[in-house]
Tab-separated table of N, CA and C in Angstrom:
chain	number	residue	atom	x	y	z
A	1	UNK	N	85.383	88.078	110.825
A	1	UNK	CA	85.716	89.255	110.046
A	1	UNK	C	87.076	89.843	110.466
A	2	UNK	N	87.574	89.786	111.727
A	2	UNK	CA	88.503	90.338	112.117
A	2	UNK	C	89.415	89.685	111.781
A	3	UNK	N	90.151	88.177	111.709
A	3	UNK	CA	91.144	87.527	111.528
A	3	UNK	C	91.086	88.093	110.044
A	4	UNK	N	90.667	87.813	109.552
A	4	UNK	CA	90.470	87.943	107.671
A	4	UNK	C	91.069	89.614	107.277
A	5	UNK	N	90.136	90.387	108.651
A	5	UNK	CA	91.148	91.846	107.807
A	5	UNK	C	92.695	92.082	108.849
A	6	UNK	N	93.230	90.974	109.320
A	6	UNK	CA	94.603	90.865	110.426
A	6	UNK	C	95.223	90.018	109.065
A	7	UNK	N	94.795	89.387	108.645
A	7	UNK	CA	95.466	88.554	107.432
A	7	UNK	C	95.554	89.518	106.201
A	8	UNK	N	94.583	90.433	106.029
A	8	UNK	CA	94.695	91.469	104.331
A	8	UNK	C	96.130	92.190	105.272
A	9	UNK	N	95.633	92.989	106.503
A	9	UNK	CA	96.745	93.781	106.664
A	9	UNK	C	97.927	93.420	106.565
A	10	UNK	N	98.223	92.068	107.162
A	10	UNK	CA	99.300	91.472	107.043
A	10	UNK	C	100.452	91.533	105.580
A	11	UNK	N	99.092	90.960	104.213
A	11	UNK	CA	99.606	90.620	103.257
A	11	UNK	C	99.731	92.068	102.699
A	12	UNK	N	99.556	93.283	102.914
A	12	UNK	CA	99.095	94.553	102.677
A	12	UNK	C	100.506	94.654	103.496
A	13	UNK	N	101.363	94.768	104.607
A	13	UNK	CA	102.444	94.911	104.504
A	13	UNK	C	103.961	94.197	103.955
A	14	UNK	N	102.989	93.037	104.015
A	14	UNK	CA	104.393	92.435	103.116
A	14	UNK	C	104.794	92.937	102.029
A	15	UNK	N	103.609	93.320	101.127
A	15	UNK	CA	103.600	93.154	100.055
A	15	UNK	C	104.404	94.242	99.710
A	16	UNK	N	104.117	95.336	100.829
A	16	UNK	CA	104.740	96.714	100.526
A	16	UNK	C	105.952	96.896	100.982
A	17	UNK	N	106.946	95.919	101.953
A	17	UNK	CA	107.866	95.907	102.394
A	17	UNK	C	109.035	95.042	101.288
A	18	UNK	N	107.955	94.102	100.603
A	18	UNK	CA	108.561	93.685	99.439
A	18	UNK	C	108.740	94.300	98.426
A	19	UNK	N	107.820	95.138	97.522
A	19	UNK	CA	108.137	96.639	97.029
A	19	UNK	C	109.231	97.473	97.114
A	20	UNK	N	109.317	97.683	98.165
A	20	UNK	CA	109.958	98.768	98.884
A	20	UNK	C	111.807	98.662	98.701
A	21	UNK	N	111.961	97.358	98.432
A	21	UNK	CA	113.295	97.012	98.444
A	21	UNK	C	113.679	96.827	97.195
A	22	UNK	N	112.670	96.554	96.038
A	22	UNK	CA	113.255	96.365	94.692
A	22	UNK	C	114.148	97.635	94.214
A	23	UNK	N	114.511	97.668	93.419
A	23	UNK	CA	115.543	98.944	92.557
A	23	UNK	C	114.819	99.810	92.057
A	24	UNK	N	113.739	99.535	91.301
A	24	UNK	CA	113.196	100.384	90.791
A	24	UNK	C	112.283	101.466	91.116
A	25	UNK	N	112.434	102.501	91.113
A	25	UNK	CA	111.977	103.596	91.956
A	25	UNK	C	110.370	103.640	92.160
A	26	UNK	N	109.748	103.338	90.889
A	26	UNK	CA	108.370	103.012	90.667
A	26	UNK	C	108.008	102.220	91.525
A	27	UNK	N	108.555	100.968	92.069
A	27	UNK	CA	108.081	99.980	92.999
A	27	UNK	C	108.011	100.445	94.314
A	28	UNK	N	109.136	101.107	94.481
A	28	UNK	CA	109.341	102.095	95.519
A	28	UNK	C	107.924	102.717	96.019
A	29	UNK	N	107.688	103.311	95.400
A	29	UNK	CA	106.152	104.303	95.225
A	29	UNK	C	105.435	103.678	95.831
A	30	UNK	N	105.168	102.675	94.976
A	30	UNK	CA	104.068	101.283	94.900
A	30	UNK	C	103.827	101.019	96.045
A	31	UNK	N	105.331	100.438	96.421
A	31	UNK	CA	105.447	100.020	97.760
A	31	UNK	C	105.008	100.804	99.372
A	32	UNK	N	105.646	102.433	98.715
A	32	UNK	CA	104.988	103.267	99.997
A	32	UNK	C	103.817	103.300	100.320
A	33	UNK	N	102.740	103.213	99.165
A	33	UNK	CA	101.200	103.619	99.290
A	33	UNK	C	101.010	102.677	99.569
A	34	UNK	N	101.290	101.188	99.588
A	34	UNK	CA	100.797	100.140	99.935
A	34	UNK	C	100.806	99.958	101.307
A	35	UNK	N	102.023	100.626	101.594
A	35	UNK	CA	102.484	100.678	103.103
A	35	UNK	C	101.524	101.743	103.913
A	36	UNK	N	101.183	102.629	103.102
A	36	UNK	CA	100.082	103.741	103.954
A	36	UNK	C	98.584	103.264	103.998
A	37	UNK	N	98.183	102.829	102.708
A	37	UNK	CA	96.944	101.635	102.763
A	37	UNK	C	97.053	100.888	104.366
A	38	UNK	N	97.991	99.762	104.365
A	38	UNK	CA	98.049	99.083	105.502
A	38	UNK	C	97.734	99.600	106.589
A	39	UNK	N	98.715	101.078	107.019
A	39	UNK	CA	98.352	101.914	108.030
A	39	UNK	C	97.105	102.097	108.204
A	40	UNK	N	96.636	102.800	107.363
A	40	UNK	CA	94.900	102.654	107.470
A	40	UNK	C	94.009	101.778	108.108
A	41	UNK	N	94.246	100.729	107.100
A	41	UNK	CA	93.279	99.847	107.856
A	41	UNK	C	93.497	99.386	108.889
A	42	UNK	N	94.845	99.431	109.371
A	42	UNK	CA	95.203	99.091	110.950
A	42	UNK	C	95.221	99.936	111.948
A	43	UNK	N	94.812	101.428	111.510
A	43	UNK	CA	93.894	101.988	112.449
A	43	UNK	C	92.422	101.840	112.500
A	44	UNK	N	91.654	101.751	111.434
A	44	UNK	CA	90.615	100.833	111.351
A	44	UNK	C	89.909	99.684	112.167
A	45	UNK	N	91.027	99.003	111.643
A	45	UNK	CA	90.717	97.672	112.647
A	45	UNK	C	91.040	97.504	114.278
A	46	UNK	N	91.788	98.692	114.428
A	46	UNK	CA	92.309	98.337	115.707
A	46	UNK	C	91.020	99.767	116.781
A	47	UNK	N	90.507	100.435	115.757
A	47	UNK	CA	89.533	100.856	116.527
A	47	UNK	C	87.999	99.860	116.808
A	48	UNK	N	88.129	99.055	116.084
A	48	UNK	CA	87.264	97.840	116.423
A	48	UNK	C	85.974	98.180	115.106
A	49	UNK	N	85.696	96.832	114.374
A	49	UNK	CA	84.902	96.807	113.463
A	49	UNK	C	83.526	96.441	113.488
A	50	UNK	N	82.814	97.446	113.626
A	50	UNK	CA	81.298	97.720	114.137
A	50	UNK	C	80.669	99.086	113.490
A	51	UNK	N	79.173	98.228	113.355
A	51	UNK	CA	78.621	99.335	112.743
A	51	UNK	C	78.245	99.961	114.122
A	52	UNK	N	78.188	101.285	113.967
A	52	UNK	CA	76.965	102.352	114.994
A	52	UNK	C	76.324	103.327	114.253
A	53	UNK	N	75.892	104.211	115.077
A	53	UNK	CA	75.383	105.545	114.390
A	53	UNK	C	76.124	106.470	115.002
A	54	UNK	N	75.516	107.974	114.270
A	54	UNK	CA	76.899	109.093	114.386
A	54	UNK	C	77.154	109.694	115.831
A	55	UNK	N	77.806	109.904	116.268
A	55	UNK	CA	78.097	110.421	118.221
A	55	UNK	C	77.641	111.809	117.674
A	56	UNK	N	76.167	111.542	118.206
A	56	UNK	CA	74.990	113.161	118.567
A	56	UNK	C	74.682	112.796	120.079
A	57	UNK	N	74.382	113.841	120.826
A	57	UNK	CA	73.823	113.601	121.703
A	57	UNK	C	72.619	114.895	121.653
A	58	UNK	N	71.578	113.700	122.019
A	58	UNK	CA	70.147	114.078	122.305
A	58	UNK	C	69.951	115.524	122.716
A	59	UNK	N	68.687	116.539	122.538
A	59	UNK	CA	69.062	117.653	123.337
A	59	UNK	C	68.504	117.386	124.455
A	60	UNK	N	69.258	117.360	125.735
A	60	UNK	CA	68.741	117.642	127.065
A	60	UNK	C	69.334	115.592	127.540
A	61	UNK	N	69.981	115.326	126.892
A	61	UNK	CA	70.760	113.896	127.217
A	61	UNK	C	72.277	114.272	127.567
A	62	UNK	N	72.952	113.524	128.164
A	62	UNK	CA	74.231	113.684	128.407
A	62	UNK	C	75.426	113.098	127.743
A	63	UNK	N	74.649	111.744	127.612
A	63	UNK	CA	75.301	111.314	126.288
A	63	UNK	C	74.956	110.291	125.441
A	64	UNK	N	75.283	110.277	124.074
A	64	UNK	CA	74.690	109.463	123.254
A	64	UNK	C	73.748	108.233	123.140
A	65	UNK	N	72.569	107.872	122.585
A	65	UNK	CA	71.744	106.922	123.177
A	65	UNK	C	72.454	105.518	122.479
A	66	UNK	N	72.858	104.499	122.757
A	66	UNK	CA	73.215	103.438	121.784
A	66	UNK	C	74.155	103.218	121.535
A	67	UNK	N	74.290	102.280	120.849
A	67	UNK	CA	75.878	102.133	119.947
A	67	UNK	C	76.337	103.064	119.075
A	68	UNK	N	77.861	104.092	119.303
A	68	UNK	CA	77.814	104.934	118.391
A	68	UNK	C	79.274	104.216	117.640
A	69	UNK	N	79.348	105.370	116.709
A	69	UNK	CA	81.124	104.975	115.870
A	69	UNK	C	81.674	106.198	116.520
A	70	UNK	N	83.131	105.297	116.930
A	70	UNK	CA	84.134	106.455	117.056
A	70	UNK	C	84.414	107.477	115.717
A	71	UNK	N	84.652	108.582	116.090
A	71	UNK	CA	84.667	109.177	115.060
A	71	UNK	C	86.312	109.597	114.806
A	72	UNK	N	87.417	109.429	115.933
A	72	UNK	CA	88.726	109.778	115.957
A	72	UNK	C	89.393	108.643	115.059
A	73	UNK	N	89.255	107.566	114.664
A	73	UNK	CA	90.133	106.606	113.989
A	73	UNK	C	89.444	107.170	112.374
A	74	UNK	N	88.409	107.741	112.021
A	74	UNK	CA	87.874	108.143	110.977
A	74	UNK	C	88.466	109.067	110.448
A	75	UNK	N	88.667	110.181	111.596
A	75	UNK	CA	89.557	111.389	111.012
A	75	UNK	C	90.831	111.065	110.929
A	76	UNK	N	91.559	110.515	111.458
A	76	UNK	CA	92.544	110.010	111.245
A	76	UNK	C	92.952	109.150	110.482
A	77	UNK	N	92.085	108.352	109.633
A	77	UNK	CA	92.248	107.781	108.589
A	77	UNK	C	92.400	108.958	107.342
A	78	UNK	N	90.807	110.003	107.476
A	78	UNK	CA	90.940	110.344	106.544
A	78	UNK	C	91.968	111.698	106.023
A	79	UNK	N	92.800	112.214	107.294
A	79	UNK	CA	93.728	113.082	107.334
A	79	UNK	C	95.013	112.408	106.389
A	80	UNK	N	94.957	110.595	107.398
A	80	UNK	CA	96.215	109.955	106.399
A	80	UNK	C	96.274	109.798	104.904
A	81	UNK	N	94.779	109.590	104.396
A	81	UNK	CA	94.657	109.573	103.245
A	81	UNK	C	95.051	110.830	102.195
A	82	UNK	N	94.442	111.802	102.568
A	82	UNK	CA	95.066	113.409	102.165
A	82	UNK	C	96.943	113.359	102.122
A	83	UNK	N	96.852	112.884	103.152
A	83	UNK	CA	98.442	113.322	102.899
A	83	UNK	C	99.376	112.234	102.402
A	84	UNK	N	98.797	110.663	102.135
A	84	UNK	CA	99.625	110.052	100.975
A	84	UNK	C	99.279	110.516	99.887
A	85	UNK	N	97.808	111.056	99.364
A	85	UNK	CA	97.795	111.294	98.325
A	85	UNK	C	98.691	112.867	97.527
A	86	UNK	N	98.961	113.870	98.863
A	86	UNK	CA	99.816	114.579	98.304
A	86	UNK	C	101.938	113.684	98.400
A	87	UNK	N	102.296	112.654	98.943
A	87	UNK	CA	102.829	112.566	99.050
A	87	UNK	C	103.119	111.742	97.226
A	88	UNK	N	102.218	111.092	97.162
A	88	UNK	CA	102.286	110.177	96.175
A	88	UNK	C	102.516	111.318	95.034
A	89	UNK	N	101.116	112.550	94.776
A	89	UNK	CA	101.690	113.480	93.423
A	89	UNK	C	102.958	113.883	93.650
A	90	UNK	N	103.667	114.083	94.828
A	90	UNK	CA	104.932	114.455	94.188
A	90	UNK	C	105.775	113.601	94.247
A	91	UNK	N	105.986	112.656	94.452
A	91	UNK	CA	106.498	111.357	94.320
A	91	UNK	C	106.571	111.379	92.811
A	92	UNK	N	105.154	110.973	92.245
A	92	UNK	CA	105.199	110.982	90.876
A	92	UNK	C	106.222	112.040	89.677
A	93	UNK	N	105.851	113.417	90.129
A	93	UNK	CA	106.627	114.285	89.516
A	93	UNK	C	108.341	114.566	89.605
A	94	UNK	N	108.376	113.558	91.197
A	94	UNK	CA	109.863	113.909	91.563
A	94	UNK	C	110.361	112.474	90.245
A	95	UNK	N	109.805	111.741	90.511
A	95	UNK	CA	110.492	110.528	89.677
A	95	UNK	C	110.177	110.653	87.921
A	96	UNK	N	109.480	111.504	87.439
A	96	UNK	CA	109.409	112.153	86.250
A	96	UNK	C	110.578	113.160	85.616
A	97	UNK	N	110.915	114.082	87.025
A	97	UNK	CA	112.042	114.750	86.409
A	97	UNK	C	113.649	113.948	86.720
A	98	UNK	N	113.170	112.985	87.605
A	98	UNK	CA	114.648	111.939	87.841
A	98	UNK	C	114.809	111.122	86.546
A	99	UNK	N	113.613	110.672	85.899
A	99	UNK	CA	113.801	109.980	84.750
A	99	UNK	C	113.794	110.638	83.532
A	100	UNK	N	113.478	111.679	83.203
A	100	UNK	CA	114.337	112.508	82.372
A	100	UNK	C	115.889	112.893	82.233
A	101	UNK	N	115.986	112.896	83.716
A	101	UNK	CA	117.687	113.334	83.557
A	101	UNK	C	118.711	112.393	83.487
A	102	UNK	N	118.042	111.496	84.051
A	102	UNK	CA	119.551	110.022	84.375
A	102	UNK	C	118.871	109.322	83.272
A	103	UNK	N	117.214	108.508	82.551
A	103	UNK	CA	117.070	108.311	81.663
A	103	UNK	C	117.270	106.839	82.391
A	104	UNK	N	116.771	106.595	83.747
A	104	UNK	CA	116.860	105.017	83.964
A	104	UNK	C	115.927	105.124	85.192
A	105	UNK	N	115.615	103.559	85.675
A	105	UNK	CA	114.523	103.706	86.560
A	105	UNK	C	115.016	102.814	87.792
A	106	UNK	N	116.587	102.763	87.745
A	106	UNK	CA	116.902	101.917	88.310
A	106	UNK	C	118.028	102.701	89.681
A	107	UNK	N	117.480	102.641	91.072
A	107	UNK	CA	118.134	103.548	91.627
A	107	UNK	C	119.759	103.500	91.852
A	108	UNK	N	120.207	102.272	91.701
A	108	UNK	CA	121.839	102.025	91.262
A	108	UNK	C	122.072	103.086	90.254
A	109	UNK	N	121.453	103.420	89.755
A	109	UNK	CA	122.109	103.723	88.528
A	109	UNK	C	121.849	105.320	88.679
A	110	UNK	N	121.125	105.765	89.244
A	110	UNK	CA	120.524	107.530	89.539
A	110	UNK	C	121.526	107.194	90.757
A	111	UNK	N	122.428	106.724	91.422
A	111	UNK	CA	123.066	106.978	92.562
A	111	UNK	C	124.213	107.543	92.138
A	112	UNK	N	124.653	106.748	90.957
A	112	UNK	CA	126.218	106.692	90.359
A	112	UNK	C	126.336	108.196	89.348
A	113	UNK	N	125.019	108.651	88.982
A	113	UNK	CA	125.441	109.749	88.217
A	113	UNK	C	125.958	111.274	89.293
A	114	UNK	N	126.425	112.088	87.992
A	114	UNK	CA	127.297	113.141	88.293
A	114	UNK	C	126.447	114.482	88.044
A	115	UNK	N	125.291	114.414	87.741
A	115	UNK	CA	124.768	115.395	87.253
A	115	UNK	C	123.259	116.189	88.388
């Protein structure tokens, strides 16, 4: 299981590093979230992939009985997620009012204008 999600992550950054370089601003995007996806799961995976149960401890135990899940690579996933997804809405809106004004999607071309 582990080689297999070292190989998604892998292709999960290429893919977004390949993105990332095209012209078009949209790919751009594409490319970032793909790139924050990756992040994810490579905190994920690098907290180690196992089921447990939730870190309670017993009353009058010291600490947890069993195999538990970390719960810090969780929040931290799900903090990252919150904040591509506000990064991405304005992403979206910033490249809505860029393509209204220059009227191209091509960042050569939003570089060269005067306006």
């Amino acid at each position: 299981m582990e080689p297999l999600m070292a190989l998604a992550i892998g292709i999960l950054y290429a893919t977004a590093i390949y993105m990332m370089l095209r012209r078009s601003i949209v790919k751009l995007v594409i490319g970032l979230m793909l790139l924050s996806n990756a992040a994810n799961l490579l905190i994920f995976a690098s907290a180690g992939m196992r089921r447990g149960a939730p870190p309670l401890v017993p009353e009058g135990a010291t600490a947890p009985l069993g195999a538990v899940a970390d719960p810090l690579p969780q929040a931290l996933v799900l903090t990252a997620i919150v904040i591509a997804f506000g990064v991405l809405s304005f992403a979206v809106v910033l490249i809505r009012r860029a393509y209204e004004i220059v009227k191209a999607d091509d960042l050569d071309q939003m570089k060269d204008t005067d306006t």
